[in-house]
Every structure is written in structure tokens, then in C-alpha cells.
């Protein structure tokens, strides 16, 4: 019986993924739930898809660094 993955916290889901890594169906279901929770606003583009990867990635790093200070 599969647990209710939607009611798990992200930490519980990660533990579940680790414990069920060899069970394809259970792993895929848990990964799908975890991925659906990702906030697309906080995701960054793949660097090689950018027009000027070096300066744009550097700008992203600087933004992150400035946010943590």
C-alpha cells in the first residue's frame, strides 16, 4: 500500500525516495509529488540557454550572495 505522498513534508518525501529508490513505481510517484512542489519562480534557466551565460550566471550568484548578507 502506497502512503499518501501528498500529505508528507518535503523532508519525509526525500526520506521516502531514499528508502524506495529500488521500487520504480513508488519512487516515480514520490518524485512527481516533490517536483510538483518546486516553485518555478525560484528556478533559474540552464546556463547554456542564456544569451551571455558568464555574465548572467555571475549576476545570479551576486544576487544570491547579497540576499544572504
mmCIF file of N, CA, C and O in Angstrom:
data_model
loop_
_atom_site.group_PDB
_atom_site.id
_atom_site.type_symbol
_atom_site.label_atom_id
_atom_site.label_comp_id
_atom_site.label_asym_id
_atom_site.label_seq_id
_atom_site.Cartn_x
_atom_site.Cartn_y
_atom_site.Cartn_z
ATOM 1 N N UNK A 1 0.840 -1.197 0.000
ATOM 2 C CA UNK A 1 0.000 0.000 0.000
ATOM 3 C C UNK A 1 0.877 1.250 0.000
ATOM 4 O O UNK A 1 1.792 1.384 0.803
ATOM 5 N N UNK A 2 0.594 2.158 -0.919
ATOM 6 C CA UNK A 2 1.391 3.372 -1.005
ATOM 7 C C UNK A 2 0.860 4.415 -0.020
ATOM 8 O O UNK A 2 -0.340 4.620 0.096
ATOM 9 N N UNK A 3 1.766 5.040 0.689
ATOM 10 C CA UNK A 3 1.391 6.083 1.638
ATOM 11 C C UNK A 3 0.841 7.284 0.884
ATOM 12 O O UNK A 3 1.050 7.420 -0.312
ATOM 13 N N UNK A 4 0.146 8.174 1.601
ATOM 14 C CA UNK A 4 -0.356 9.373 0.943
ATOM 15 C C UNK A 4 0.783 10.372 0.809
ATOM 16 O O UNK A 4 1.108 11.107 1.739
ATOM 17 N N UNK A 5 1.397 10.380 -0.351
ATOM 18 C CA UNK A 5 2.572 11.196 -0.598
ATOM 19 C C UNK A 5 2.258 12.689 -0.505
ATOM 20 O O UNK A 5 3.105 13.473 -0.094
ATOM 21 N N UNK A 6 1.053 13.071 -0.870
ATOM 22 C CA UNK A 6 0.693 14.491 -0.846
ATOM 23 C C UNK A 6 0.641 15.065 0.562
ATOM 24 O O UNK A 6 0.724 16.270 0.742
ATOM 25 N N UNK A 7 0.502 14.207 1.564
ATOM 26 C CA UNK A 7 0.430 14.689 2.944
ATOM 27 C C UNK A 7 1.800 14.721 3.615
ATOM 28 O O UNK A 7 1.927 15.215 4.728
ATOM 29 N N UNK A 8 2.818 14.231 2.941
ATOM 30 C CA UNK A 8 4.168 14.215 3.513
ATOM 31 C C UNK A 8 4.828 15.578 3.358
ATOM 32 O O UNK A 8 4.550 16.311 2.414
ATOM 33 N N UNK A 9 5.724 15.883 4.294
ATOM 34 C CA UNK A 9 6.549 17.080 4.143
ATOM 35 C C UNK A 9 7.633 16.769 3.112
ATOM 36 O O UNK A 9 7.856 15.603 2.762
ATOM 37 N N UNK A 10 8.326 17.803 2.639
ATOM 38 C CA UNK A 10 9.410 17.577 1.680
ATOM 39 C C UNK A 10 10.492 16.679 2.279
ATOM 40 O O UNK A 10 11.043 15.817 1.597
ATOM 41 N N UNK A 11 10.797 16.867 3.559
ATOM 42 C CA UNK A 11 11.802 16.035 4.220
ATOM 43 C C UNK A 11 11.357 14.579 4.250
ATOM 44 O O UNK A 11 12.142 13.666 3.974
ATOM 45 N N UNK A 12 10.087 14.346 4.566
ATOM 46 C CA UNK A 12 9.560 12.982 4.585
ATOM 47 C C UNK A 12 9.595 12.368 3.181
ATOM 48 O O UNK A 12 9.903 11.191 3.017
ATOM 49 N N UNK A 13 9.273 13.178 2.177
ATOM 50 C CA UNK A 13 9.311 12.685 0.794
ATOM 51 C C UNK A 13 10.722 12.274 0.400
ATOM 52 O O UNK A 13 10.925 11.236 -0.240
ATOM 53 N N UNK A 14 11.705 13.086 0.783
ATOM 54 C CA UNK A 14 13.092 12.758 0.444
ATOM 55 C C UNK A 14 13.520 11.464 1.123
ATOM 56 O O UNK A 14 14.213 10.643 0.528
ATOM 57 N N UNK A 15 13.095 11.267 2.366
ATOM 58 C CA UNK A 15 13.408 10.026 3.079
ATOM 59 C C UNK A 15 12.724 8.851 2.378
ATOM 60 O O UNK A 15 13.304 7.788 2.189
ATOM 61 N N UNK A 16 11.463 9.052 1.972
ATOM 62 C CA UNK A 16 10.701 8.019 1.266
ATOM 63 C C UNK A 16 11.411 7.652 -0.043
ATOM 64 O O UNK A 16 11.533 6.473 -0.385
ATOM 65 N N UNK A 17 11.891 8.676 -0.769
ATOM 66 C CA UNK A 17 12.610 8.429 -2.020
ATOM 67 C C UNK A 17 13.851 7.574 -1.757
ATOM 68 O O UNK A 17 14.135 6.635 -2.498
ATOM 69 N N UNK A 18 14.568 7.909 -0.706
ATOM 70 C CA UNK A 18 15.771 7.169 -0.363
ATOM 71 C C UNK A 18 15.442 5.712 -0.021
ATOM 72 O O UNK A 18 16.118 4.783 -0.465
ATOM 73 N N UNK A 19 14.387 5.523 0.757
ATOM 74 C CA UNK A 19 14.013 4.177 1.196
ATOM 75 C C UNK A 19 13.426 3.329 0.067
ATOM 76 O O UNK A 19 13.449 2.110 0.125
ATOM 77 N N UNK A 20 12.860 3.976 -0.959
ATOM 78 C CA UNK A 20 12.196 3.253 -2.049
ATOM 79 C C UNK A 20 12.903 3.442 -3.392
ATOM 80 O O UNK A 20 12.293 3.310 -4.451
ATOM 81 N N UNK A 21 14.203 3.714 -3.348
ATOM 82 C CA UNK A 21 14.928 4.018 -4.586
ATOM 83 C C UNK A 21 14.945 2.866 -5.576
ATOM 84 O O UNK A 21 15.142 3.077 -6.762
ATOM 85 N N UNK A 22 14.732 1.656 -5.097
ATOM 86 C CA UNK A 22 14.750 0.488 -5.995
ATOM 87 C C UNK A 22 13.357 0.045 -6.421
ATOM 88 O O UNK A 22 13.207 -0.959 -7.112
ATOM 89 N N UNK A 23 12.332 0.773 -5.989
ATOM 90 C CA UNK A 23 10.949 0.457 -6.371
ATOM 91 C C UNK A 23 10.467 1.532 -7.332
ATOM 92 O O UNK A 23 10.051 2.612 -6.919
ATOM 93 N N UNK A 24 10.541 1.223 -8.613
ATOM 94 C CA UNK A 24 10.327 2.235 -9.644
ATOM 95 C C UNK A 24 9.011 2.994 -9.492
ATOM 96 O O UNK A 24 8.996 4.219 -9.548
ATOM 97 N N UNK A 25 7.918 2.299 -9.287
ATOM 98 C CA UNK A 25 6.616 2.965 -9.218
ATOM 99 C C UNK A 25 6.519 3.892 -8.012
ATOM 100 O O UNK A 25 6.080 5.036 -8.131
ATOM 101 N N UNK A 26 6.934 3.416 -6.845
ATOM 102 C CA UNK A 26 6.885 4.226 -5.628
ATOM 103 C C UNK A 26 7.817 5.424 -5.746
ATOM 104 O O UNK A 26 7.457 6.547 -5.377
ATOM 105 N N UNK A 27 9.018 5.194 -6.276
ATOM 106 C CA UNK A 27 9.991 6.265 -6.428
ATOM 107 C C UNK A 27 9.468 7.337 -7.374
ATOM 108 O O UNK A 27 9.516 8.529 -7.072
ATOM 109 N N UNK A 28 8.936 6.906 -8.517
ATOM 110 C CA UNK A 28 8.432 7.851 -9.514
ATOM 111 C C UNK A 28 7.283 8.689 -8.959
ATOM 112 O O UNK A 28 7.221 9.896 -9.173
ATOM 113 N N UNK A 29 6.383 8.062 -8.214
ATOM 114 C CA UNK A 29 5.236 8.779 -7.643
ATOM 115 C C UNK A 29 5.697 9.828 -6.639
ATOM 116 O O UNK A 29 5.222 10.972 -6.655
ATOM 117 N N UNK A 30 6.631 9.453 -5.774
ATOM 118 C CA UNK A 30 7.128 10.397 -4.762
ATOM 119 C C UNK A 30 7.902 11.530 -5.418
ATOM 120 O O UNK A 30 7.757 12.701 -5.033
ATOM 121 N N UNK A 31 8.700 11.216 -6.417
ATOM 122 C CA UNK A 31 9.465 12.245 -7.111
ATOM 123 C C UNK A 31 8.531 13.229 -7.812
ATOM 124 O O UNK A 31 8.769 14.439 -7.797
ATOM 125 N N UNK A 32 7.457 12.719 -8.387
ATOM 126 C CA UNK A 32 6.496 13.584 -9.073
ATOM 127 C C UNK A 32 5.863 14.568 -8.085
ATOM 128 O O UNK A 32 5.711 15.747 -8.391
ATOM 129 N N UNK A 33 5.515 14.098 -6.889
ATOM 130 C CA UNK A 33 4.934 14.977 -5.874
ATOM 131 C C UNK A 33 5.950 16.040 -5.463
ATOM 132 O O UNK A 33 5.636 17.235 -5.400
ATOM 133 N N UNK A 34 7.189 15.613 -5.208
ATOM 134 C CA UNK A 34 8.221 16.547 -4.780
ATOM 135 C C UNK A 34 8.487 17.592 -5.863
ATOM 136 O O UNK A 34 8.568 18.790 -5.575
ATOM 137 N N UNK A 35 8.597 17.158 -7.106
ATOM 138 C CA UNK A 35 8.862 18.090 -8.213
ATOM 139 C C UNK A 35 7.702 19.055 -8.432
ATOM 140 O O UNK A 35 7.907 20.196 -8.798
ATOM 141 N N UNK A 36 6.481 18.608 -8.185
ATOM 142 C CA UNK A 36 5.321 19.481 -8.393
ATOM 143 C C UNK A 36 5.299 20.619 -7.383
ATOM 144 O O UNK A 36 4.645 21.631 -7.604
ATOM 145 N N UNK A 37 6.018 20.448 -6.279
ATOM 146 C CA UNK A 37 6.062 21.491 -5.253
ATOM 147 C C UNK A 37 7.121 22.551 -5.535
ATOM 148 O O UNK A 37 7.159 23.577 -4.869
ATOM 149 N N UNK A 38 7.973 22.312 -6.494
ATOM 150 C CA UNK A 38 9.024 23.276 -6.822
ATOM 151 C C UNK A 38 8.392 24.564 -7.324
ATOM 152 O O UNK A 38 7.477 24.551 -8.135
ATOM 153 N N UNK A 39 8.900 25.658 -6.837
ATOM 154 C CA UNK A 39 8.401 26.975 -7.236
ATOM 155 C C UNK A 39 9.148 27.420 -8.482
ATOM 156 O O UNK A 39 10.348 27.682 -8.416
ATOM 157 N N UNK A 40 8.459 27.498 -9.596
ATOM 158 C CA UNK A 40 9.120 27.859 -10.852
ATOM 159 C C UNK A 40 9.700 29.270 -10.802
ATOM 160 O O UNK A 40 10.612 29.596 -11.549
ATOM 161 N N UNK A 41 9.210 30.125 -9.909
ATOM 162 C CA UNK A 41 9.732 31.489 -9.789
ATOM 163 C C UNK A 41 11.147 31.498 -9.224
ATOM 164 O O UNK A 41 11.902 32.443 -9.450
ATOM 165 N N UNK A 42 11.512 30.449 -8.492
ATOM 166 C CA UNK A 42 12.854 30.410 -7.901
ATOM 167 C C UNK A 42 13.819 29.579 -8.731
ATOM 168 O O UNK A 42 14.991 29.500 -8.407
ATOM 169 N N UNK A 43 13.328 28.974 -9.801
ATOM 170 C CA UNK A 43 14.211 28.183 -10.646
ATOM 171 C C UNK A 43 14.922 29.099 -11.634
ATOM 172 O O UNK A 43 14.382 30.101 -12.074
ATOM 173 N N UNK A 44 16.143 28.730 -11.960
ATOM 174 C CA UNK A 44 16.932 29.510 -12.900
ATOM 175 C C UNK A 44 17.108 28.726 -14.188
ATOM 176 O O UNK A 44 17.099 27.502 -14.181
ATOM 177 N N UNK A 45 17.287 29.443 -15.296
ATOM 178 C CA UNK A 45 17.446 28.760 -16.586
ATOM 179 C C UNK A 45 18.764 27.983 -16.649
ATOM 180 O O UNK A 45 19.706 28.280 -15.921
ATOM 181 N N UNK A 46 18.783 27.022 -17.519
ATOM 182 C CA UNK A 46 20.009 26.273 -17.777
ATOM 183 C C UNK A 46 21.027 27.247 -18.358
ATOM 184 O O UNK A 46 20.728 27.946 -19.321
ATOM 185 N N UNK A 47 22.240 27.347 -17.800
ATOM 186 C CA UNK A 47 23.188 28.388 -18.212
ATOM 187 C C UNK A 47 23.453 28.466 -19.703
ATOM 188 O O UNK A 47 23.579 29.552 -20.252
ATOM 189 N N UNK A 48 23.530 27.334 -20.387
ATOM 190 C CA UNK A 48 23.873 27.380 -21.799
ATOM 191 C C UNK A 48 22.699 27.817 -22.683
ATOM 192 O O UNK A 48 22.867 27.999 -23.882
ATOM 193 N N UNK A 49 21.517 28.007 -22.070
ATOM 194 C CA UNK A 49 20.380 28.542 -22.818
ATOM 195 C C UNK A 49 20.370 30.070 -22.785
ATOM 196 O O UNK A 49 19.572 30.698 -23.471
ATOM 197 N N UNK A 50 21.238 30.662 -21.981
ATOM 198 C CA UNK A 50 21.275 32.115 -21.851
ATOM 199 C C UNK A 50 22.061 32.733 -23.001
ATOM 200 O O UNK A 50 22.941 32.108 -23.581
ATOM 201 N N UNK A 51 21.759 34.012 -23.284
ATOM 202 C CA UNK A 51 22.479 34.714 -24.347
ATOM 203 C C UNK A 51 23.948 34.916 -23.980
ATOM 204 O O UNK A 51 24.835 34.749 -24.803
ATOM 205 N N UNK A 52 24.178 35.346 -22.732
ATOM 206 C CA UNK A 52 25.537 35.603 -22.275
ATOM 207 C C UNK A 52 25.735 34.869 -20.949
ATOM 208 O O UNK A 52 25.653 35.481 -19.883
ATOM 209 N N UNK A 53 25.978 33.552 -21.007
ATOM 210 C CA UNK A 53 25.986 32.735 -19.792
ATOM 211 C C UNK A 53 26.894 33.247 -18.685
ATOM 212 O O UNK A 53 26.499 33.299 -17.534
ATOM 213 N N UNK A 54 28.103 33.648 -19.033
ATOM 214 C CA UNK A 54 29.059 34.022 -17.991
ATOM 215 C C UNK A 54 28.568 35.200 -17.157
ATOM 216 O O UNK A 54 28.524 35.128 -15.924
ATOM 217 N N UNK A 55 28.133 36.268 -17.794
ATOM 218 C CA UNK A 55 27.718 37.446 -17.022
ATOM 219 C C UNK A 55 26.364 37.228 -16.347
ATOM 220 O O UNK A 55 26.132 37.718 -15.240
ATOM 221 N N UNK A 56 25.475 36.475 -17.002
ATOM 222 C CA UNK A 56 24.159 36.250 -16.398
ATOM 223 C C UNK A 56 24.240 35.327 -15.185
ATOM 224 O O UNK A 56 23.564 35.553 -14.187
ATOM 225 N N UNK A 57 25.074 34.294 -15.257
ATOM 226 C CA UNK A 57 25.249 33.399 -14.116
ATOM 227 C C UNK A 57 25.939 34.150 -12.980
ATOM 228 O O UNK A 57 25.568 34.028 -11.819
ATOM 229 N N UNK A 58 26.916 34.973 -13.320
ATOM 230 C CA UNK A 58 27.595 35.780 -12.298
ATOM 231 C C UNK A 58 26.592 36.701 -11.610
ATOM 232 O O UNK A 58 26.610 36.845 -10.383
ATOM 233 N N UNK A 59 25.690 37.305 -12.374
ATOM 234 C CA UNK A 59 24.672 38.182 -11.795
ATOM 235 C C UNK A 59 23.759 37.402 -10.846
ATOM 236 O O UNK A 59 23.393 37.906 -9.773
ATOM 237 N N UNK A 60 23.389 36.163 -11.214
ATOM 238 C CA UNK A 60 22.559 35.332 -10.343
ATOM 239 C C UNK A 60 23.280 35.018 -9.037
ATOM 240 O O UNK A 60 22.699 35.079 -7.957
ATOM 241 N N UNK A 61 24.576 34.693 -9.137
ATOM 242 C CA UNK A 61 25.357 34.408 -7.931
ATOM 243 C C UNK A 61 25.443 35.635 -7.030
ATOM 244 O O UNK A 61 25.280 35.537 -5.819
ATOM 245 N N UNK A 62 25.723 36.784 -7.614
ATOM 246 C CA UNK A 62 25.833 38.006 -6.819
ATOM 247 C C UNK A 62 24.508 38.332 -6.138
ATOM 248 O O UNK A 62 24.481 38.749 -4.979
ATOM 249 N N UNK A 63 23.415 38.128 -6.845
ATOM 250 C CA UNK A 63 22.089 38.371 -6.267
ATOM 251 C C UNK A 63 21.867 37.459 -5.059
ATOM 252 O O UNK A 63 21.402 37.903 -4.013
ATOM 253 N N UNK A 64 22.212 36.184 -5.200
ATOM 254 C CA UNK A 64 22.065 35.235 -4.084
ATOM 255 C C UNK A 64 22.959 35.632 -2.908
ATOM 256 O O UNK A 64 22.535 35.599 -1.768
ATOM 257 N N UNK A 65 24.200 35.984 -3.194
ATOM 258 C CA UNK A 65 25.140 36.375 -2.140
ATOM 259 C C UNK A 65 24.637 37.613 -1.388
ATOM 260 O O UNK A 65 24.706 37.676 -0.164
ATOM 261 N N UNK A 66 24.154 38.573 -2.118
ATOM 262 C CA UNK A 66 23.670 39.822 -1.491
ATOM 263 C C UNK A 66 22.435 39.569 -0.652
ATOM 264 O O UNK A 66 22.196 40.254 0.328
ATOM 265 N N UNK A 67 21.631 38.578 -1.032
ATOM 266 C CA UNK A 67 20.401 38.277 -0.308
ATOM 267 C C UNK A 67 20.699 37.627 1.043
ATOM 268 O O UNK A 67 19.939 37.771 1.978
ATOM 269 N N UNK A 68 21.815 36.919 1.149
ATOM 270 C CA UNK A 68 22.109 36.194 2.389
ATOM 271 C C UNK A 68 22.839 37.058 3.418
ATOM 272 O O UNK A 68 22.980 36.671 4.555
ATOM 273 N N UNK A 69 23.342 38.202 3.016
ATOM 274 C CA UNK A 69 24.094 39.061 3.948
ATOM 275 C C UNK A 69 23.181 39.914 4.794
ATOM 276 O O UNK A 69 22.078 40.184 4.491
#
